[in-house]
CSV table of C-alpha atoms and ligand atoms in Angstrom, one decimal:
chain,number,residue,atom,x,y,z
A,1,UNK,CA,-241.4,-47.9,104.4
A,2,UNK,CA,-237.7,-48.7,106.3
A,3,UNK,CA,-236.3,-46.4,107.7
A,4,UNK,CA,-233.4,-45.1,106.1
A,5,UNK,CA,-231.6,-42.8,108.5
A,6,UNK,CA,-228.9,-43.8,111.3
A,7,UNK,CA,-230.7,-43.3,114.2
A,8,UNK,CA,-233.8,-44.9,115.5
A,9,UNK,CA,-235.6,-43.6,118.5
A,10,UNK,CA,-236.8,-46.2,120.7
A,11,UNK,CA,-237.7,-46.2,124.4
A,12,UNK,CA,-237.1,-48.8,126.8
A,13,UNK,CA,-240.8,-48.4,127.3
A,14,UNK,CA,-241.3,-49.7,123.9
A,15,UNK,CA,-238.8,-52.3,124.1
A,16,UNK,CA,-240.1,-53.9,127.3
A,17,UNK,CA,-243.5,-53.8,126.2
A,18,UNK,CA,-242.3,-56.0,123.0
A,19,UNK,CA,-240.3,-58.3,125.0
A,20,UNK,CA,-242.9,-58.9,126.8
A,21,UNK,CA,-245.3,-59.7,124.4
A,22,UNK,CA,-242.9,-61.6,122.3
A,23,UNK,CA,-242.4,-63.8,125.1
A,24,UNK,CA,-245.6,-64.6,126.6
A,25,UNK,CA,-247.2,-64.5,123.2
A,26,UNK,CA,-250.0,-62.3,124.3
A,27,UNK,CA,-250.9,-58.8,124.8
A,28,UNK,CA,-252.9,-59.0,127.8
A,29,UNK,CA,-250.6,-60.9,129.9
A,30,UNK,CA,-247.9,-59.0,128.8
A,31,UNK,CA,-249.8,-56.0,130.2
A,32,UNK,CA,-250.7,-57.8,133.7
A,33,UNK,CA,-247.0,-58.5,133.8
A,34,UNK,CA,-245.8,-54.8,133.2
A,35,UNK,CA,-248.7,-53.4,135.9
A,36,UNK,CA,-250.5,-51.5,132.3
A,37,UNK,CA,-253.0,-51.6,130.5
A,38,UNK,CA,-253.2,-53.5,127.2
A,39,UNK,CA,-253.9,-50.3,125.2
A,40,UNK,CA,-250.7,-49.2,127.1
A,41,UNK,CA,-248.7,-52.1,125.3
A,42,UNK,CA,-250.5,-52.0,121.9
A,43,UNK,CA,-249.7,-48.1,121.6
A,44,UNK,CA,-246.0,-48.9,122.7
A,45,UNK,CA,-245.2,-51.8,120.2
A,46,UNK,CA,-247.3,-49.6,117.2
A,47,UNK,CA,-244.8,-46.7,118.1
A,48,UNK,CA,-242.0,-48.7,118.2
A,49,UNK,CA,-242.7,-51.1,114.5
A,50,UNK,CA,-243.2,-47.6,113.1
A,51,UNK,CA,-240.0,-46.8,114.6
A,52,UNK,CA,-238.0,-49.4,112.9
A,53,UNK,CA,-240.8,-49.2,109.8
A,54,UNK,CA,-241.2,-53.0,109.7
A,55,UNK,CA,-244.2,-55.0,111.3
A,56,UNK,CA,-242.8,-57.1,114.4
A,57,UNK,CA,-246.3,-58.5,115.4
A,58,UNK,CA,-248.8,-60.5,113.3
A,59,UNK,CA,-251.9,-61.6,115.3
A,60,UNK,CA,-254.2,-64.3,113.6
A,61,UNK,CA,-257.4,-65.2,115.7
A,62,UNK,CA,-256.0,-65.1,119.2
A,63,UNK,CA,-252.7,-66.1,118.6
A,64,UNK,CA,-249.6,-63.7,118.4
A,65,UNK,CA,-246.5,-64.7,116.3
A,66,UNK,CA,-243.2,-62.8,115.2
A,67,UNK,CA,-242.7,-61.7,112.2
A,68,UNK,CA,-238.9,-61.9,110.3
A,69,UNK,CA,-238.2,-58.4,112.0
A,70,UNK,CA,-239.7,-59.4,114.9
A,71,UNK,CA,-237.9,-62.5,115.6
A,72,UNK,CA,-234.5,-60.3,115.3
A,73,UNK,CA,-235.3,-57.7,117.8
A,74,UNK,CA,-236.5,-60.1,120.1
A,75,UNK,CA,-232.9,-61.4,120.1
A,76,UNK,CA,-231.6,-57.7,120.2
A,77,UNK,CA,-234.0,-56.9,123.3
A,78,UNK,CA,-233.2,-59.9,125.8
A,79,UNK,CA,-229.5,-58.5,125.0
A,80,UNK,CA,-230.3,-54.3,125.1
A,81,UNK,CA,-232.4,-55.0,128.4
A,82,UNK,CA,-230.2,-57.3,130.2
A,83,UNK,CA,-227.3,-54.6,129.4
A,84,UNK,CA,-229.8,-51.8,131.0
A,85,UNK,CA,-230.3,-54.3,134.2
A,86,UNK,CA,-227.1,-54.3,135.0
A,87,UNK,CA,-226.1,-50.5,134.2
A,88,UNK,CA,-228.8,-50.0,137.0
A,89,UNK,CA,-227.7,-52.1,139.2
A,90,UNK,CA,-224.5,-50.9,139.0
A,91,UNK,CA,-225.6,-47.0,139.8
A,92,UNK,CA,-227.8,-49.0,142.5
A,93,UNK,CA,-224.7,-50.2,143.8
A,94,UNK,CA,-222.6,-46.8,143.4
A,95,UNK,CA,-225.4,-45.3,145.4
A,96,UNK,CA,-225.4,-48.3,147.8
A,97,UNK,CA,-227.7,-50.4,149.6
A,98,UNK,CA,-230.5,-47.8,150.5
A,99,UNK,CA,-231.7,-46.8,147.3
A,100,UNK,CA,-232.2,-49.8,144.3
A,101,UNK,CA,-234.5,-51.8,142.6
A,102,UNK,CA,-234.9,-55.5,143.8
A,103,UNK,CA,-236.4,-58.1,141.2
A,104,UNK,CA,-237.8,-61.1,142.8
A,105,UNK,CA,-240.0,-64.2,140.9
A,106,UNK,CA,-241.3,-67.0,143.3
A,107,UNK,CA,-243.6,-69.5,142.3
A,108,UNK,CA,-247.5,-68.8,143.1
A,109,UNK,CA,-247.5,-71.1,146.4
A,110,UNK,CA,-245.0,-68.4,148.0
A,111,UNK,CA,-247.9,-66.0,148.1
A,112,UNK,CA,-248.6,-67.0,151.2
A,113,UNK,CA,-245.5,-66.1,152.9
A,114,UNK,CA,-243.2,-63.8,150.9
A,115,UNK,CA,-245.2,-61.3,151.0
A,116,UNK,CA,-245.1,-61.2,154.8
A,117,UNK,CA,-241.4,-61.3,154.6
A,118,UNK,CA,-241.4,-58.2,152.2
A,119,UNK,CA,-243.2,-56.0,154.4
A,120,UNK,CA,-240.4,-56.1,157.4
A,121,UNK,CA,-237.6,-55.4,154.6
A,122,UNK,CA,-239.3,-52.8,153.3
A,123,UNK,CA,-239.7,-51.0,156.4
A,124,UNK,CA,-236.0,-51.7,157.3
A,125,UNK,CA,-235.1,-50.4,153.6
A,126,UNK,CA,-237.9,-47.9,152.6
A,127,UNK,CA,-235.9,-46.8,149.7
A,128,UNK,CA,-235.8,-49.9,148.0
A,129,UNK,CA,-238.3,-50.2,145.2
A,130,UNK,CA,-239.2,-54.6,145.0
A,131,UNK,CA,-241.1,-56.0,142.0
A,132,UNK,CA,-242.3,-59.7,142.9
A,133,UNK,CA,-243.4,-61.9,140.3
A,134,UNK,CA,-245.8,-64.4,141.4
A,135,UNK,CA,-246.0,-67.4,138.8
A,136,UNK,CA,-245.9,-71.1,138.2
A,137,UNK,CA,-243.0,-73.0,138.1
A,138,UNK,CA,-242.4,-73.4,134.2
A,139,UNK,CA,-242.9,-69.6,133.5
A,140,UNK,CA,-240.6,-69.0,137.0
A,141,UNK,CA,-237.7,-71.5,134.7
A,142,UNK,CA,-238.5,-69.0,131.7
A,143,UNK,CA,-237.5,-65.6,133.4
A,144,UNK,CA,-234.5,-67.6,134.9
A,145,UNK,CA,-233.0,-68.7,131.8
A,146,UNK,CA,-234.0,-65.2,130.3
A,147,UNK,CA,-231.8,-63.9,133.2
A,148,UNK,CA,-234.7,-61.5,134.3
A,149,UNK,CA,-234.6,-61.4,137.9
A,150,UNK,CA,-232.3,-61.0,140.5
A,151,UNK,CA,-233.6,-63.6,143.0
A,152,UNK,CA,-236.0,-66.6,142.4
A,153,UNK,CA,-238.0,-68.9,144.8
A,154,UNK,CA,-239.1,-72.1,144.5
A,155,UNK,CA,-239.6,-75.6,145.5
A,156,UNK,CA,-237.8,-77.5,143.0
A,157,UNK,CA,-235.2,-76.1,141.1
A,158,UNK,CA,-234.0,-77.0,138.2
A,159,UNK,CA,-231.5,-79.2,137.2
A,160,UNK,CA,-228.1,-78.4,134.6
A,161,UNK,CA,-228.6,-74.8,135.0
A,162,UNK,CA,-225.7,-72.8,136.1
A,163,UNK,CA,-227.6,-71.4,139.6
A,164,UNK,CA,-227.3,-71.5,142.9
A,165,UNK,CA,-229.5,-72.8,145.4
A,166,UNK,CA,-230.1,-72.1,149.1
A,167,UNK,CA,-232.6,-74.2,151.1
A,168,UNK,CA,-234.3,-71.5,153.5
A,169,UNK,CA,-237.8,-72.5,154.3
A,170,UNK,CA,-239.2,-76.0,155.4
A,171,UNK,CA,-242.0,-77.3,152.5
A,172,UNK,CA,-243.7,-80.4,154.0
A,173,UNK,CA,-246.5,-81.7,151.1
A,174,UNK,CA,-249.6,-83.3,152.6
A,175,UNK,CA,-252.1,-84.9,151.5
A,176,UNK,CA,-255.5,-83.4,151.8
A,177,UNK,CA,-259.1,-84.3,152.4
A,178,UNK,CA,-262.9,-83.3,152.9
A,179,UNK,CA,-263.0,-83.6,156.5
A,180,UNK,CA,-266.3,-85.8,156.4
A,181,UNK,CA,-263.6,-88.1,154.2
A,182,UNK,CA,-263.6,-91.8,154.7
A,183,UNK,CA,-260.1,-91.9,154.5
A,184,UNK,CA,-260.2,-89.1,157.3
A,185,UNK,CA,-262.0,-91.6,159.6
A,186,UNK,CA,-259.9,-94.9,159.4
A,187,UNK,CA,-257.9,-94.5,162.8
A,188,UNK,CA,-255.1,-96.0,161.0
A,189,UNK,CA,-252.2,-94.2,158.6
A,190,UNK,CA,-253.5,-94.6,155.1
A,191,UNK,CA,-250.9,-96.8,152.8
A,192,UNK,CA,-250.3,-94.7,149.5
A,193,UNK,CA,-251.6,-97.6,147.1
A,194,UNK,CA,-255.4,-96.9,149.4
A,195,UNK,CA,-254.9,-93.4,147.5
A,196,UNK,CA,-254.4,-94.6,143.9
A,197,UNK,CA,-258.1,-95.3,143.6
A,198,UNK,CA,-259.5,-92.1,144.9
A,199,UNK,CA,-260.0,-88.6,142.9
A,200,UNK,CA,-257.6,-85.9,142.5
A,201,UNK,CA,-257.4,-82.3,142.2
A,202,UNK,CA,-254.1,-81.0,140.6
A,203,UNK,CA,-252.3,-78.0,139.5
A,204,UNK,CA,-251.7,-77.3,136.1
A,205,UNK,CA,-249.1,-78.5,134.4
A,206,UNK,CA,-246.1,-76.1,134.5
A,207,UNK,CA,-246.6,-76.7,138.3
A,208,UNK,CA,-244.3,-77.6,140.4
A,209,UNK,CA,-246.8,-79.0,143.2
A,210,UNK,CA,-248.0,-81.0,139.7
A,211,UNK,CA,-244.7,-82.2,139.2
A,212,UNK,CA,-243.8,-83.2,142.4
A,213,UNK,CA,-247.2,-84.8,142.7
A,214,UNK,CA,-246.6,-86.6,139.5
A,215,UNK,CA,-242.9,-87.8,140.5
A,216,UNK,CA,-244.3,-88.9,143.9
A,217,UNK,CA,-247.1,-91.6,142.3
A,218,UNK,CA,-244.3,-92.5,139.6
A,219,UNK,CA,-242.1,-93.6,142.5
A,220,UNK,CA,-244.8,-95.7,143.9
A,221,UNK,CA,-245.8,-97.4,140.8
A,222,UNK,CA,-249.4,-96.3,140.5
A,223,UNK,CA,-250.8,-93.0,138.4
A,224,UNK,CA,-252.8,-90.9,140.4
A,225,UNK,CA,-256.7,-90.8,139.1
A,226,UNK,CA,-256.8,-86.6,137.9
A,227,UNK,CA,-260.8,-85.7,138.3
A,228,UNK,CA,-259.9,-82.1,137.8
A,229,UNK,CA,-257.2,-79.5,137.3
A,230,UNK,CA,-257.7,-76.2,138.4
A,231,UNK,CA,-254.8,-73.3,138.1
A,232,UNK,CA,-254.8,-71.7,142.2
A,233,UNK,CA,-254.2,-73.7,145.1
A,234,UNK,CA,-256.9,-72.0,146.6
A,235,UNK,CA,-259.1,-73.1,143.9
A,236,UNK,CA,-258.2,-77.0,144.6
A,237,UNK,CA,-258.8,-76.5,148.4
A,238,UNK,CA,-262.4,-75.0,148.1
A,239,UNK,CA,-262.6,-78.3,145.5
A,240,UNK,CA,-261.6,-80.2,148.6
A,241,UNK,CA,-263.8,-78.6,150.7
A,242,UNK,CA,-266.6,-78.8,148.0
A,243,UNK,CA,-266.0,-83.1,148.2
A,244,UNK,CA,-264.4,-83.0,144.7
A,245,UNK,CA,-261.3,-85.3,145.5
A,246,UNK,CA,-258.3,-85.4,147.8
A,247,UNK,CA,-254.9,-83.1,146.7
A,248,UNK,CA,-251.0,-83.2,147.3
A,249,UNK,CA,-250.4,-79.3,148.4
A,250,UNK,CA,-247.7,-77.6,150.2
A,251,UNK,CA,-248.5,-76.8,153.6
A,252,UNK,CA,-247.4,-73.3,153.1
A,253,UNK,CA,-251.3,-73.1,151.4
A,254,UNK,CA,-253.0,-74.4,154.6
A,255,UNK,CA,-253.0,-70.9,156.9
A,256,UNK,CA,-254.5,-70.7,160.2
A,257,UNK,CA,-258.3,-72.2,159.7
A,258,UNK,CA,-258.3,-75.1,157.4
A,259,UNK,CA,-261.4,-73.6,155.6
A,260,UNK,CA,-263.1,-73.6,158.9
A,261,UNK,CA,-262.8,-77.4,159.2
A,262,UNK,CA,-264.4,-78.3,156.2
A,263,UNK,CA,-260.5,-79.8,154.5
A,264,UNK,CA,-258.2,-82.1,156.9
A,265,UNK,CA,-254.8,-82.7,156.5
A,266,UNK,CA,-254.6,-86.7,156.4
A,267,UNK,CA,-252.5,-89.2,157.8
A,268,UNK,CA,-250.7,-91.0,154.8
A,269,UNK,CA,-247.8,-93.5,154.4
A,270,UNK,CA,-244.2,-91.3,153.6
A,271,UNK,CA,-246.4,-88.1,154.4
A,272,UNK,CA,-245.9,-85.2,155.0
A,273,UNK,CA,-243.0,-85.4,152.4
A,274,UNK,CA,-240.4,-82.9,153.7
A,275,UNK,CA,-238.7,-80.9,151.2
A,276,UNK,CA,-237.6,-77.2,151.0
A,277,UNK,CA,-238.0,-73.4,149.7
A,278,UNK,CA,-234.8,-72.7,147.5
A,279,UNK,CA,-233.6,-69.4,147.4
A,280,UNK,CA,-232.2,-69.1,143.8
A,281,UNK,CA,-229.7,-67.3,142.4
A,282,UNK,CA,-228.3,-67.5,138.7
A,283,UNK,CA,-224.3,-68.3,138.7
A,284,UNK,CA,-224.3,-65.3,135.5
A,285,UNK,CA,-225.6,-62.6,137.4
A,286,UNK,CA,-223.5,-60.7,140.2
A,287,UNK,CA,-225.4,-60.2,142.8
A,288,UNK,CA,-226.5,-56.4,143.3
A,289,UNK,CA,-225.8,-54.5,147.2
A,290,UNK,CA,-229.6,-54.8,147.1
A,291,UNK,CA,-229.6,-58.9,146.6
A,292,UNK,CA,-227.2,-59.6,149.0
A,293,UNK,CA,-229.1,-57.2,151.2
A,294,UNK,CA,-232.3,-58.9,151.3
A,295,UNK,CA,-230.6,-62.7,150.9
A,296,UNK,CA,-229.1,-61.2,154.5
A,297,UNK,CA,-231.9,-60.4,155.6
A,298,UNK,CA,-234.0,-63.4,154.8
A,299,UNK,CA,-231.8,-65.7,156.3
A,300,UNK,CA,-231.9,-63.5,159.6
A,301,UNK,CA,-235.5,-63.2,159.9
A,302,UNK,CA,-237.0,-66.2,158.5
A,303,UNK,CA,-238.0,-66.6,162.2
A,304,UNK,CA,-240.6,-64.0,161.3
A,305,UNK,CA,-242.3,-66.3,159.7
A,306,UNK,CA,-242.4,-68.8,162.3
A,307,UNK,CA,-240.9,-71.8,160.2
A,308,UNK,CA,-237.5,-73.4,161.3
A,309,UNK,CA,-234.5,-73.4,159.1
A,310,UNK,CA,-233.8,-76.5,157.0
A,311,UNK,CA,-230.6,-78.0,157.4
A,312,UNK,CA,-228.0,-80.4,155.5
A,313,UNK,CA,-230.7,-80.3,152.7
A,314,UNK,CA,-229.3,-79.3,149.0
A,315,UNK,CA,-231.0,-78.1,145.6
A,316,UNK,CA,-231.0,-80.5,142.3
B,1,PGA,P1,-246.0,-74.1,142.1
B,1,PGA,O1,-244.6,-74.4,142.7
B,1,PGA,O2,-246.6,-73.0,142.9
B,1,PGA,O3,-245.7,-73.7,140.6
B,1,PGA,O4,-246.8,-75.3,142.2
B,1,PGA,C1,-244.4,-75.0,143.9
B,1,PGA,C2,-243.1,-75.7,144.0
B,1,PGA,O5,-242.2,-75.4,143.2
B,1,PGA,O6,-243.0,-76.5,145.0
């Protein structure tokens, strides 16, 4: 039955929980995104649709859709919780730069170095509470234009959104190999066309290692021959490793031991293509004391990571 008095109670608990689901269209990865667990959500989103006394949720096999209700509250929540966001980032900022909370979303090849970047600001700021979304390029886009977060990273940012973007961290792509490879043995640089023919492992799409991969053979004229896509880096290099096919990926992914010599970066035509981490920032969102803390910060101690500064190089 609706509810026919004035005031509903609902919880931003409850909210966020629906949000969630009603964007990613699934229960359980609404609950790996909120750090619960999917009872968690279920019992929050049946509290809340007997809250309002309507169903907001119809599930039919696997799939979850909105319901009438459901499609209105999801338009009223994006609003309600981007309202909340910056009510506390405004008490953040009242109560300056110590204390706060610091949304960041970076696309999954950043897991090997901003984490390591977070630790020393952490320490320098203890009382700063971060939550860092690791996820692929096309979900990263989504939280953007949802206005979610206060700081995204990423290798290729989009283009005719109101953002801005800082190039912070070099991003060469390279081209790699099993090392037994005969590619890997030429003792000559490899002309792209030489790599048409052979297999490749790729991200899935949503990507933006796919996409620049993609772009890259478009350029050249040729499609690249896709034996297998597989959704970690880590993944495609133990497919390297395993004699699968070659694969375009950042050299953020590599780390110290090249899977013990088993994967070799080779020596291709144009390669390593040089590009950039962007530090982005959407143009609609003032940037909280906490932000402009840690963008400080960033930019003085990228040397942390060991990586030098790229120059005259812009976002687009
Ligand atoms: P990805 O993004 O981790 O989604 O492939 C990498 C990039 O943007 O360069």
């Amino acid at each position: 039955m609706v509810k026919t008095r004035d005031t509903m109670h609902v919880s931003l608990r409850q909210l966020r929980a629906f949000e969630a689901v009603a964007r990613l269209r699934s229960f359980s990865r609404a609950a790996d995104e909120l750090h619960v667990t999917q009872p968690t959500v279920s019992k929050q989103i049946r509290l809340l649709s007997d809250e309002i006394g309507l169903a907001l949720l119809e599930q039919i096999g696997k799939k979850v859709f909105l319901t009438e209700a459901g499609e209105h509250l999801y338009t009223t929540c994006g609003d309600w919780l981007e309202t909340w966001g910056r009510f506390e980032q405004t008490i953040a900022d009242m109560k300056g730069v110590k204390k706060g909370r610091l949304r960041i979303a970076s696309v999954t090849t950043t897991k090997y170095f901003m984490p390591r970047l977070l630790g020393p600001f952490c320490a320098q700021y203890p009382g700063i509470d971060i939550a860092l979304e690791v996820l692929n390029r096309d979900r990263l886009l989504e939280r953007l234009a949802r206005n979610q977060d206060d700081l995204y990273v990423m290798g290729v940012p989009p283009e005719g959104m109101a953002i801005e973007c800082e190039p912070f961290l070099e991003n060469a792509l390279v081209v790699l190999a099993p090392a037994a490879h005969p590619l890997a043995k030429l003792g000559r640089t490899v002309r792209f066309a030489e790599l048409a023919s052979e297999p490749f492992l790729v991200r899935e799409r949503g990507s933006g290692t796919r996409l620049t991969m993609e772009r890259l053979f478009q350029e050249h004229g040729a499609t690249a021959n896709i034996r297998m896509e597989l959704g970690s880096n880590e993944a495609i290099k133990q497919a390297v490793a395993g004699g699968l096919g070659l694969a375009i990926l950042s050299d953020s992914t590599l780390g110290e031991d090249h899977l013990h010599h088993q994967v070799c970066v080779l020596d291709v035509e144009g390669f390593p293509i040089r590009r950039s981490w962007y530090l982005v920032r959407s143009k609609e969102k003032r940037a909280s004391v906490v932000a402009t803390a840690f963008l400080d910060f960033l930019r003085t101690h990228i040397s942390l990571l060991g990586h030098p500064t790229p120059e005259g190089q812009s976002g687009g």
